[in-house]
Short mmCIF file of C-alpha atoms and ligand atoms in Angstrom, two decimals:
data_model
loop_
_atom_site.label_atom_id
_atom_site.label_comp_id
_atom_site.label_asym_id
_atom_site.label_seq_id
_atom_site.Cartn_x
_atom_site.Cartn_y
_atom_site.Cartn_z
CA UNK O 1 -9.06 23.75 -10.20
CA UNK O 2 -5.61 25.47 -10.32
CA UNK O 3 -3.57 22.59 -11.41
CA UNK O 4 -0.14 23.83 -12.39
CA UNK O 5 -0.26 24.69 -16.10
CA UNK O 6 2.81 23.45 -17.18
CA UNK O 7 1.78 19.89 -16.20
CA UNK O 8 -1.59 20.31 -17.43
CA UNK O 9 0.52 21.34 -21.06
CA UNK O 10 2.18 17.45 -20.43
CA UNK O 11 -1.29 15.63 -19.24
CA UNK O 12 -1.45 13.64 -22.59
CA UNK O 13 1.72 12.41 -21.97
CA UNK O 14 1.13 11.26 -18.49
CA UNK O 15 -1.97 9.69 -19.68
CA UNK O 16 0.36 8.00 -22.35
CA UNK O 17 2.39 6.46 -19.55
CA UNK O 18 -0.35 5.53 -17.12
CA UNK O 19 -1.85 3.64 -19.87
CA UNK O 20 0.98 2.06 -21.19
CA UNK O 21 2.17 0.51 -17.64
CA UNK O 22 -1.49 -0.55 -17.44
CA UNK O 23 -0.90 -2.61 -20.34
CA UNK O 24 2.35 -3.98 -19.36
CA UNK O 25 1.21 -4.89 -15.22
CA UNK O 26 3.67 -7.06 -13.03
CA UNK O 27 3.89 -8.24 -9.52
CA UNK O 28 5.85 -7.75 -6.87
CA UNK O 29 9.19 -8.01 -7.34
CA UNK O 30 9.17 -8.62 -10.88
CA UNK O 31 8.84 -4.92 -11.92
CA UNK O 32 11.70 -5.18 -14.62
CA UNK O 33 9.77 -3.07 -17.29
CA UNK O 34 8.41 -0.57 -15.02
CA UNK O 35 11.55 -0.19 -13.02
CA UNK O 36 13.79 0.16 -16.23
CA UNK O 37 10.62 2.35 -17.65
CA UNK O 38 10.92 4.85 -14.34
CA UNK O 39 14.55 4.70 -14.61
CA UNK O 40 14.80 5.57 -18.18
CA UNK O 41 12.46 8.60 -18.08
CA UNK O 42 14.02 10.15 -14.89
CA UNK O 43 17.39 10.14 -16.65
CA UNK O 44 15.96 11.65 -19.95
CA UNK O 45 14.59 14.29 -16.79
CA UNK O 46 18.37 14.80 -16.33
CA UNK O 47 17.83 12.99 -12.86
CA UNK O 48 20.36 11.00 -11.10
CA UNK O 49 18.97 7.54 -10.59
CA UNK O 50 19.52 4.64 -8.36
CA UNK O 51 18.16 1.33 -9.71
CA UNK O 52 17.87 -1.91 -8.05
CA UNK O 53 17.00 -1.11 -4.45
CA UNK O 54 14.81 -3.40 -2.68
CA UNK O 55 15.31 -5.90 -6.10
CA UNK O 56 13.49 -4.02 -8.55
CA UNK O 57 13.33 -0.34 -6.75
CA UNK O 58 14.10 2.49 -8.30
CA UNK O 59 15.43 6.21 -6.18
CA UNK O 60 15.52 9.17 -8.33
CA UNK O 61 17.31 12.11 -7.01
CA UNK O 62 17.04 15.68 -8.29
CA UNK O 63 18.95 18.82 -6.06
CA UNK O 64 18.25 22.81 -6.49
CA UNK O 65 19.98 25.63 -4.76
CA UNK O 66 21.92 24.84 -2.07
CA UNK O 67 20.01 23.74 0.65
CA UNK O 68 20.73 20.58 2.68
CA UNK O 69 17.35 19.72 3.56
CA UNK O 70 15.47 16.63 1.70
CA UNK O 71 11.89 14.91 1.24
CA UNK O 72 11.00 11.94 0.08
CA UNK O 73 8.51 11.30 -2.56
CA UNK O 74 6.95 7.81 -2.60
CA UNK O 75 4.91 5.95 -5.43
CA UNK O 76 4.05 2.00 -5.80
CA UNK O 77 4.77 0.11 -9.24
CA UNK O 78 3.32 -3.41 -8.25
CA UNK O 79 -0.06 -4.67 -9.69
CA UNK O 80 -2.46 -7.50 -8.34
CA UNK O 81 -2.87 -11.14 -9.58
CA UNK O 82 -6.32 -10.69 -11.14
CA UNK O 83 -7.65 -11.38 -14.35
CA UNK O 84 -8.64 -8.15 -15.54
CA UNK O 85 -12.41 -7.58 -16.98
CA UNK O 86 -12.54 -3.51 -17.93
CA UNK O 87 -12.53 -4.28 -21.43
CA UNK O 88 -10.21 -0.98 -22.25
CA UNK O 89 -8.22 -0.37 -25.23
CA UNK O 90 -5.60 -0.28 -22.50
CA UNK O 91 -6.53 -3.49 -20.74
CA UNK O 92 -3.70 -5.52 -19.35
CA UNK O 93 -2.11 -7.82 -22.17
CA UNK O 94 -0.39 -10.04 -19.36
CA UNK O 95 -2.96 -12.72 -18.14
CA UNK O 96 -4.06 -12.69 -14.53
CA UNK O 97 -2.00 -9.76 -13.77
CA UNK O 98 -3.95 -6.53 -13.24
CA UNK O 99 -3.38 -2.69 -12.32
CA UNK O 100 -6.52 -2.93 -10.03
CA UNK O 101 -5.10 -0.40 -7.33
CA UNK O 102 -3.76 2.41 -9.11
CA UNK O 103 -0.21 2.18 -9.16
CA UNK O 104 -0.43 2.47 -12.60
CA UNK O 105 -1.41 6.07 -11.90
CA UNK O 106 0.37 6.69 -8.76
CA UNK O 107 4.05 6.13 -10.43
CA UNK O 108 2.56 8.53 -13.62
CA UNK O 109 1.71 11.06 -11.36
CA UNK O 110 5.25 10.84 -9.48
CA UNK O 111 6.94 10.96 -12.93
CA UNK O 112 4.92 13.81 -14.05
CA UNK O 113 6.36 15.58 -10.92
CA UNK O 114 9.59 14.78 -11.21
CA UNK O 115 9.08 16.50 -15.05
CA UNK O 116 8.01 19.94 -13.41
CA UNK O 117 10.37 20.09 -10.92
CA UNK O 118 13.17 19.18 -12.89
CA UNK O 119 12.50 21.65 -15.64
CA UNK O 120 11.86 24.39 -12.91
CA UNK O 121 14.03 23.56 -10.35
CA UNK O 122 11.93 26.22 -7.90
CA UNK O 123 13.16 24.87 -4.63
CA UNK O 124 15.87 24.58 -2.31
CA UNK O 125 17.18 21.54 -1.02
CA UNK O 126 17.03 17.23 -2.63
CA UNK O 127 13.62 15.24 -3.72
CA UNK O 128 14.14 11.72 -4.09
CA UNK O 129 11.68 10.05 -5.85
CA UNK O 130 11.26 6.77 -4.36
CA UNK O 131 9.32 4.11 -6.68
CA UNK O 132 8.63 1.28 -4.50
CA UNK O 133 8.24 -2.31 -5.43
CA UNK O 134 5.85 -4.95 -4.18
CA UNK O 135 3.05 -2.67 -1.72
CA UNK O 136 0.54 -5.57 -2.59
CA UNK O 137 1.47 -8.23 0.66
CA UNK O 138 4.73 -8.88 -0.23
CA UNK O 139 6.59 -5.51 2.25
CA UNK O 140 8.46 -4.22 -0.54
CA UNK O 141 8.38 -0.68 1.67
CA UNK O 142 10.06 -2.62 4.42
CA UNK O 143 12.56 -4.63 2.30
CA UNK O 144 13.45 -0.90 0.56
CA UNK O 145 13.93 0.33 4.59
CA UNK O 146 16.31 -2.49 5.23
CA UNK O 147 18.21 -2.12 2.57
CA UNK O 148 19.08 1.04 3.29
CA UNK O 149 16.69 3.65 1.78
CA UNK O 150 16.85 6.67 4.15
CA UNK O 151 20.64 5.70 5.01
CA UNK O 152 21.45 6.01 1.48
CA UNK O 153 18.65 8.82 0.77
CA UNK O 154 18.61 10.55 3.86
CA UNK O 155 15.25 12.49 4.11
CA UNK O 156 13.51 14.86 6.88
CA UNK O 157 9.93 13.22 6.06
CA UNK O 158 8.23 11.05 3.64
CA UNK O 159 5.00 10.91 1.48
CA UNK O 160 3.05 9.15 0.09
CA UNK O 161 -0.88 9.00 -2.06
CA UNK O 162 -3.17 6.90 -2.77
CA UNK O 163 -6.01 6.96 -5.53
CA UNK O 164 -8.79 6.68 -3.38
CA UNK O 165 -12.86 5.65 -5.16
CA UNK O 166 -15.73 7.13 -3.62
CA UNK O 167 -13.71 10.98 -2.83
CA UNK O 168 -14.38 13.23 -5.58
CA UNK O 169 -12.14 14.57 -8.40
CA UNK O 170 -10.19 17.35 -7.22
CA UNK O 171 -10.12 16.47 -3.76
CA UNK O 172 -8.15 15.09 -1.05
CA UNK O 173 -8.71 12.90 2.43
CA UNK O 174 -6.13 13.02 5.02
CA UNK O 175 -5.66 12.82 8.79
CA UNK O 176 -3.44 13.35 11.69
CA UNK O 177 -2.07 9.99 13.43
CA UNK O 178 -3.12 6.49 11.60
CA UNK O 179 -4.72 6.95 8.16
CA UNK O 180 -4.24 3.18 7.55
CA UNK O 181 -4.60 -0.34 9.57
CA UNK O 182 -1.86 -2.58 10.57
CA UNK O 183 -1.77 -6.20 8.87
CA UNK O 184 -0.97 -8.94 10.90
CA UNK O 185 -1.38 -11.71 8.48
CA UNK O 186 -1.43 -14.85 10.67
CA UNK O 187 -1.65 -19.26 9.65
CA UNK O 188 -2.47 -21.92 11.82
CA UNK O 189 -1.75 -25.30 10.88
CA UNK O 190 -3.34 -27.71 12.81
CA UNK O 191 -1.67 -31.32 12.98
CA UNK O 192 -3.29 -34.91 14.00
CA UNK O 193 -3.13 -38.67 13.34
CA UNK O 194 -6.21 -38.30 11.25
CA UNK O 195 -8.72 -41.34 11.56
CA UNK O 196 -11.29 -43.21 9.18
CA UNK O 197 -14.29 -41.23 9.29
CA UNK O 198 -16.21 -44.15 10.72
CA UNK O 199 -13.71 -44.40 13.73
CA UNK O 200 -13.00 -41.08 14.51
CA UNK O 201 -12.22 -42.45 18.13
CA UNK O 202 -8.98 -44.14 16.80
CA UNK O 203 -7.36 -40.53 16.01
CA UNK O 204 -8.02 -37.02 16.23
CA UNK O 205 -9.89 -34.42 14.38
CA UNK O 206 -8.06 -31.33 13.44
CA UNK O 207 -11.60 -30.23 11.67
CA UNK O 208 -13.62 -29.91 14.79
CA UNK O 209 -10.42 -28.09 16.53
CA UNK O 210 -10.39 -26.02 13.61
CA UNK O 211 -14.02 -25.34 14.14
CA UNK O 212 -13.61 -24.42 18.01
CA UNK O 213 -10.71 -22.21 16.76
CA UNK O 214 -12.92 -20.13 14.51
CA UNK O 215 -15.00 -20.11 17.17
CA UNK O 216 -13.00 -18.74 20.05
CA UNK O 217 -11.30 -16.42 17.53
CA UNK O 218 -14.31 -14.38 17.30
CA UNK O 219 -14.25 -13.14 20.75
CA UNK O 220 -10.75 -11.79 20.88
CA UNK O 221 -12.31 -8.70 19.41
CA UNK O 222 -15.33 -8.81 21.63
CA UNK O 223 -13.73 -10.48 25.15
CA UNK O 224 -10.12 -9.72 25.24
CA UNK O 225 -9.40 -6.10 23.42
CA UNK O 226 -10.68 -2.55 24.49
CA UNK O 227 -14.04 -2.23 22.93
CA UNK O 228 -12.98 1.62 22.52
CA UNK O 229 -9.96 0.34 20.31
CA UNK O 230 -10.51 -0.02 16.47
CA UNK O 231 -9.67 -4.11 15.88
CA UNK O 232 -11.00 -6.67 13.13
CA UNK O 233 -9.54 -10.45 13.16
CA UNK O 234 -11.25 -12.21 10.09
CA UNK O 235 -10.59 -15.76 9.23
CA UNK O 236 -10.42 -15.80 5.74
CA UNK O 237 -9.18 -19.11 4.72
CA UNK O 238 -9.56 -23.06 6.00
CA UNK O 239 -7.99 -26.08 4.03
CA UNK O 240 -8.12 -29.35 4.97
CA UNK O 241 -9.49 -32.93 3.69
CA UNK O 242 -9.74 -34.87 0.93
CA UNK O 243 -12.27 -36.92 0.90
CA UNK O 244 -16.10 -37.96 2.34
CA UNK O 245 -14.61 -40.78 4.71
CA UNK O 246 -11.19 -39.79 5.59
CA UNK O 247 -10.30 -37.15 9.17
CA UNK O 248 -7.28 -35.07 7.77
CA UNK O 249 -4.20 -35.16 9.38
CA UNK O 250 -4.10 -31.48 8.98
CA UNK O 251 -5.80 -28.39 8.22
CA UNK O 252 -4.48 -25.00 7.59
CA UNK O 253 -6.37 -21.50 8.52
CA UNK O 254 -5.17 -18.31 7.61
CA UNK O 255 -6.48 -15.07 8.02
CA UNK O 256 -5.28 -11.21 9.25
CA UNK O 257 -5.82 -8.83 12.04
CA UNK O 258 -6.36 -4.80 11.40
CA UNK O 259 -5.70 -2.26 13.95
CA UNK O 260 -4.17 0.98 14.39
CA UNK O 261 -2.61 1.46 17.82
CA UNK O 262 0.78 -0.42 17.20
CA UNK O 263 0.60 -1.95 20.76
CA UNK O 264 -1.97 -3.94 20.18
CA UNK O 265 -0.01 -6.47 18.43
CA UNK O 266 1.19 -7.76 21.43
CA UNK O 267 -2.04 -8.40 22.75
CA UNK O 268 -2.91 -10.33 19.39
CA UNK O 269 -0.14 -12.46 19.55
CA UNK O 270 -0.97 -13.64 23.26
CA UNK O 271 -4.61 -13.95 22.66
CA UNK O 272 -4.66 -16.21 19.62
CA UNK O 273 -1.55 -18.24 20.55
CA UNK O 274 -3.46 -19.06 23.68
CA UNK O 275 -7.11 -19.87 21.72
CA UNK O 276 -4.40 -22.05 19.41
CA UNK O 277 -2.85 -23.86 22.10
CA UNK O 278 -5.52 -24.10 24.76
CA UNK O 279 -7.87 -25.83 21.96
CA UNK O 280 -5.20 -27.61 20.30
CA UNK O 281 -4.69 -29.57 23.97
CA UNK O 282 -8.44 -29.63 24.38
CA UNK O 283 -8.54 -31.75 20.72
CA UNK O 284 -5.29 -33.27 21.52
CA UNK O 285 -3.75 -32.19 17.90
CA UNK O 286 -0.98 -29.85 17.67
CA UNK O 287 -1.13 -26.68 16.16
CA UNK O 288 1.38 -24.03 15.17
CA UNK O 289 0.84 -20.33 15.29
CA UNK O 290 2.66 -17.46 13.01
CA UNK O 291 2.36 -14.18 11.79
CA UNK O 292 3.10 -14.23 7.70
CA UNK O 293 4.85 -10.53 7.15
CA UNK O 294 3.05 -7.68 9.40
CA UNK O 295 2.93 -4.60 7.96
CA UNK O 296 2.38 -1.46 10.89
CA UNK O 297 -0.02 0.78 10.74
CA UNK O 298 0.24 3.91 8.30
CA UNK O 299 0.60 6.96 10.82
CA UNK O 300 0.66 10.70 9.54
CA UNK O 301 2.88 13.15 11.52
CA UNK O 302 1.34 16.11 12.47
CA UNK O 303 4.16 18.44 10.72
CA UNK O 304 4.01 16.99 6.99
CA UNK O 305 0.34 16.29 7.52
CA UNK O 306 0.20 20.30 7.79
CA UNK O 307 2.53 20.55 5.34
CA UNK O 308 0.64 18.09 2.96
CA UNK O 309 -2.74 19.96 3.87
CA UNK O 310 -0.90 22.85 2.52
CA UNK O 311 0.13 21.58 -0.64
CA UNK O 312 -3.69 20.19 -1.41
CA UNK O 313 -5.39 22.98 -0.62
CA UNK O 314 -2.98 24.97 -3.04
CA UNK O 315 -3.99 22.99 -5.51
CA UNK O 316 -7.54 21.63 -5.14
CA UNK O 317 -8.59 24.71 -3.02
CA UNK O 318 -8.82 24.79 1.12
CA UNK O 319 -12.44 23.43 0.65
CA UNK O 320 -11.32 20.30 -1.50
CA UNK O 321 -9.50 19.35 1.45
CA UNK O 322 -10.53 16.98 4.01
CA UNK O 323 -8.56 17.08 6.99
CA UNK O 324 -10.49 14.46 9.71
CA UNK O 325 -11.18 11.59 6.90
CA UNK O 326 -12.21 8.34 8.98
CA UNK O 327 -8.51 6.11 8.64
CA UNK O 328 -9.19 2.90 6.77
CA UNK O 329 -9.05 -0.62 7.96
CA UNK O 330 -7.21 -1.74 4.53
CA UNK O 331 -3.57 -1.43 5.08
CA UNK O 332 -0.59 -0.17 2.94
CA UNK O 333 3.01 -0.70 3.46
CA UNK O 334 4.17 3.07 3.19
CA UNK O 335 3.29 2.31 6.92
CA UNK O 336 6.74 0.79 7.24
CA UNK O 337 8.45 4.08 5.27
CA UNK O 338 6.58 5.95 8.26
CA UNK O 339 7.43 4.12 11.04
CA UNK O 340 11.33 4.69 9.87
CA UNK O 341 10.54 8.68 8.83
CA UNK O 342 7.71 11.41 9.68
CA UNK O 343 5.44 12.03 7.11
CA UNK O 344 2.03 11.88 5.58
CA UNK O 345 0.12 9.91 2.92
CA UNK O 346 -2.70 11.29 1.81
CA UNK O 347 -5.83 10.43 0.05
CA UNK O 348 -6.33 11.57 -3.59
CA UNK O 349 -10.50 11.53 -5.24
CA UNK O 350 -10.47 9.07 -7.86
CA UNK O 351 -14.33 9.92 -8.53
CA UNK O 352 -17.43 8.15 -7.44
CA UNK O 353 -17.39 4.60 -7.00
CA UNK O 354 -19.77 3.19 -10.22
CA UNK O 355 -21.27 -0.11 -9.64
CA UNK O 356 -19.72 -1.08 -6.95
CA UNK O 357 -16.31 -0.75 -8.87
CA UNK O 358 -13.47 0.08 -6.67
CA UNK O 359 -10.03 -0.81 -5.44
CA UNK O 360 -8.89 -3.90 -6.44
CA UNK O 361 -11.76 -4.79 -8.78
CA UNK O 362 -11.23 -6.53 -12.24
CA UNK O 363 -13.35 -3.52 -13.75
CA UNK O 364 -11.22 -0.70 -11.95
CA UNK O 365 -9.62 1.72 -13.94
CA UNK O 366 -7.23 4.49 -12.69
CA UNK O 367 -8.90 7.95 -13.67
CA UNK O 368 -6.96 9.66 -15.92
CA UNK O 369 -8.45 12.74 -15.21
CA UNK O 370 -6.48 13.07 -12.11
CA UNK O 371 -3.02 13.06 -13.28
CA UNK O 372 -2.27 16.32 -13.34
CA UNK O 373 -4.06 16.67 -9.91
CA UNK O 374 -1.89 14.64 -7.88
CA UNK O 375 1.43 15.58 -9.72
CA UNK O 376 0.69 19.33 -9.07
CA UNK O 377 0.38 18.34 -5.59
CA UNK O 378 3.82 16.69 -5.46
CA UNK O 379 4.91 19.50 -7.23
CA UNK O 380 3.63 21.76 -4.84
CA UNK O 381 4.39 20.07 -1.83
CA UNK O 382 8.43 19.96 -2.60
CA UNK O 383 7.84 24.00 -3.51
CA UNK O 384 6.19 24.68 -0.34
CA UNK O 385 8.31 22.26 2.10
CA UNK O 386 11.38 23.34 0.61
CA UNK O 387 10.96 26.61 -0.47
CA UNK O 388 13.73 28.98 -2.37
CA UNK O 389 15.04 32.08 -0.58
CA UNK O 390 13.86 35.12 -1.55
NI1 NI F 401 -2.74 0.27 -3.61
#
């Protein structure tokens, strides 16, 4: 595989980094280390840096020739509240937090590329190296948008990569138009006067109108949307109660919607405010409907998706590359860098899924292997979407 050999000469080191920001995971918004880690190796790059974008982002900025054109690079730094159970010399040494997804490995690789193309400067035009906080629910993409990102950084398209289990080293997955599902993370909280459970006539039971709910969710997908269109609603949580002879005065459900055609969040929001408040008068509780922080679906542009096709093939060779990979239903907030900026994130092979070990596991492990992979593809893809005059 014709990984660029300078970064394969550096490989130890990016494995050195990986590992050591495995060690040292934290959660959204509370990247300190990593941040001031990112920040401090750019500069020793000789890169311009911006810290403290988005709270704990960083921008790294790094110009050759004299071109005015400009990309954006993007890599997450957040890890996931889980107690992690890999048992690695590397394992993480802060309890319950966890670099289960791989942005341990996704900000190496970005470093790693900022390294090359710092120290060869072959293009023509400005890469900003945009280290994200906070991908894991908490829209640290869109807080980074409205602060200002591609005011301040101003960039022709954006991309992004993901570590992705089950595709094989040395290859990539990508498509045209939505690689990744929308999130509409949604909570109903249903209100009564509660009751003894041996009167249940002298209140109202926000249990069974929980139940109906649950119910009646179900066939939003089934009744109300396009069965051609790609749509899951999942209930995933229900609190409520206390005890064996008490009705609740309130339960609580949460759960989250995944699609990919953006319009169909209208149609969500109609359909389960009316299943809330049509059963909710039915019951004769109350209940109150919201969304908890949507993220949009992740859409590739077909320009950088050629462009990114490009870069991988370079790199992994033309039959490495995937180009019609079936988009996911998980979701990823790069989806809010795209909706702002064309671009393309792409899919790199982490290796085969072992034991059913993948994403977000407390046994998953960022393959090291890859490193040099995925930063000679941002390497690459800067040379080849911003190439130098001849
Ligand atoms: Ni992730």
């Amino acid at each position: 595989m014709p990984v660029i050999n300078r970064i394969a000469d550096f490989h130890a080191e990016m494995k050195c980094w990986r590992r050591d920001l495995h060690a040292h995971p934290e959660m959204a918004f509370g990247e300190r280390r990593t941040a001031d880690f990112v920040a401090t190796t750019l500069e020793g790059f000789g890169i311009e840096v911006r810290r403290g974008l988005a709270g704990t982002g960083v921008v790294g900025t790094l110009r050759a020739g004299s071109g005015k054109r400009a990309i954006g690079l993007r890599a997450d730094m957040d890890a996931l509240p889980i107690h992690e159970k890999t048992g690695c010399a590397h394992a993480s040494t802060h309890d319950g937090v966890m670099h289960a997804c791989g942005h341990d490995g996704h900000t190496a690789m970005l470093l790693g590329a900022a390294r090359y193309l710092a120290e060869t400067r072959n293009f023509d035009g400005t890469v900003h190296f945009i280290f994200q906080p906070a991908e894991e629910n908490e829209c640290g993409g869109q807080k980074m948008v409205e602060d200002g990102l591609f005011e301040q950084f101003p960039v022709e398209a954006v991309y992004g990569m993901h570590n992705w289990p089950g595709l094989p080293v040395g290859a990539f997955g990508v498509c045209t138009g939505p690689i990744m599902a929308a999130d509409d993370k949604f909570e109903i909280t249903i209100t009564s006067r509660g009751a003894h459970a041996a009167m249940p006539h002298l209140g109202d039971d926000p249990i069974v109108a929980a139940g109906a709910m649950i119910g009646a969710i179900q066939t939003i997908v089934s009744r109300t949307a396009d069965p051609q269109d790609e749509l899951v609603v999942s209930i995933t949580q229900l609190h409520g109660g206390s005890t064996w002879n008490i009705v609740p005065e309130e339960v609580v459900l949460r759960g989250t919607c995944r699609y990919f055609k953006p319009e169909l969040r209208r149609l969500l929001d109609g359909a389960l405010r009316r299943v809330v408040e049509g059963i909710a008068a039915t019951h004769g509780v109350v209940a109150a409907f919201s969304f908890y922080k949507p993220i949009p679906p992740a859409v590739n542009a077909e320009g950088p998706t050629a462009a990114a096709i490009r870069a991988a093939a370079m790199v992994a060779g033309d039959e490495n590359v995937r180009r019609d990979v079936a988009p996911s239903m998980g979701c990823e907030d790069f989806g809010f860098m795209l909706a702002a900026r064309p671009g393309c994130y792409l899919w790199i092979g982490n290796g085969p899924i072992r034991d059913g070990v993948g994403l977000h596991s407390s046994r998953y492990d960022f393959n090291d292997e890859i490193l040099p992979v995925g930063a000679s593809y941002w390497s690459k893809l800067v040379e080849t979407v911003l190439p130098r005059g001849i």
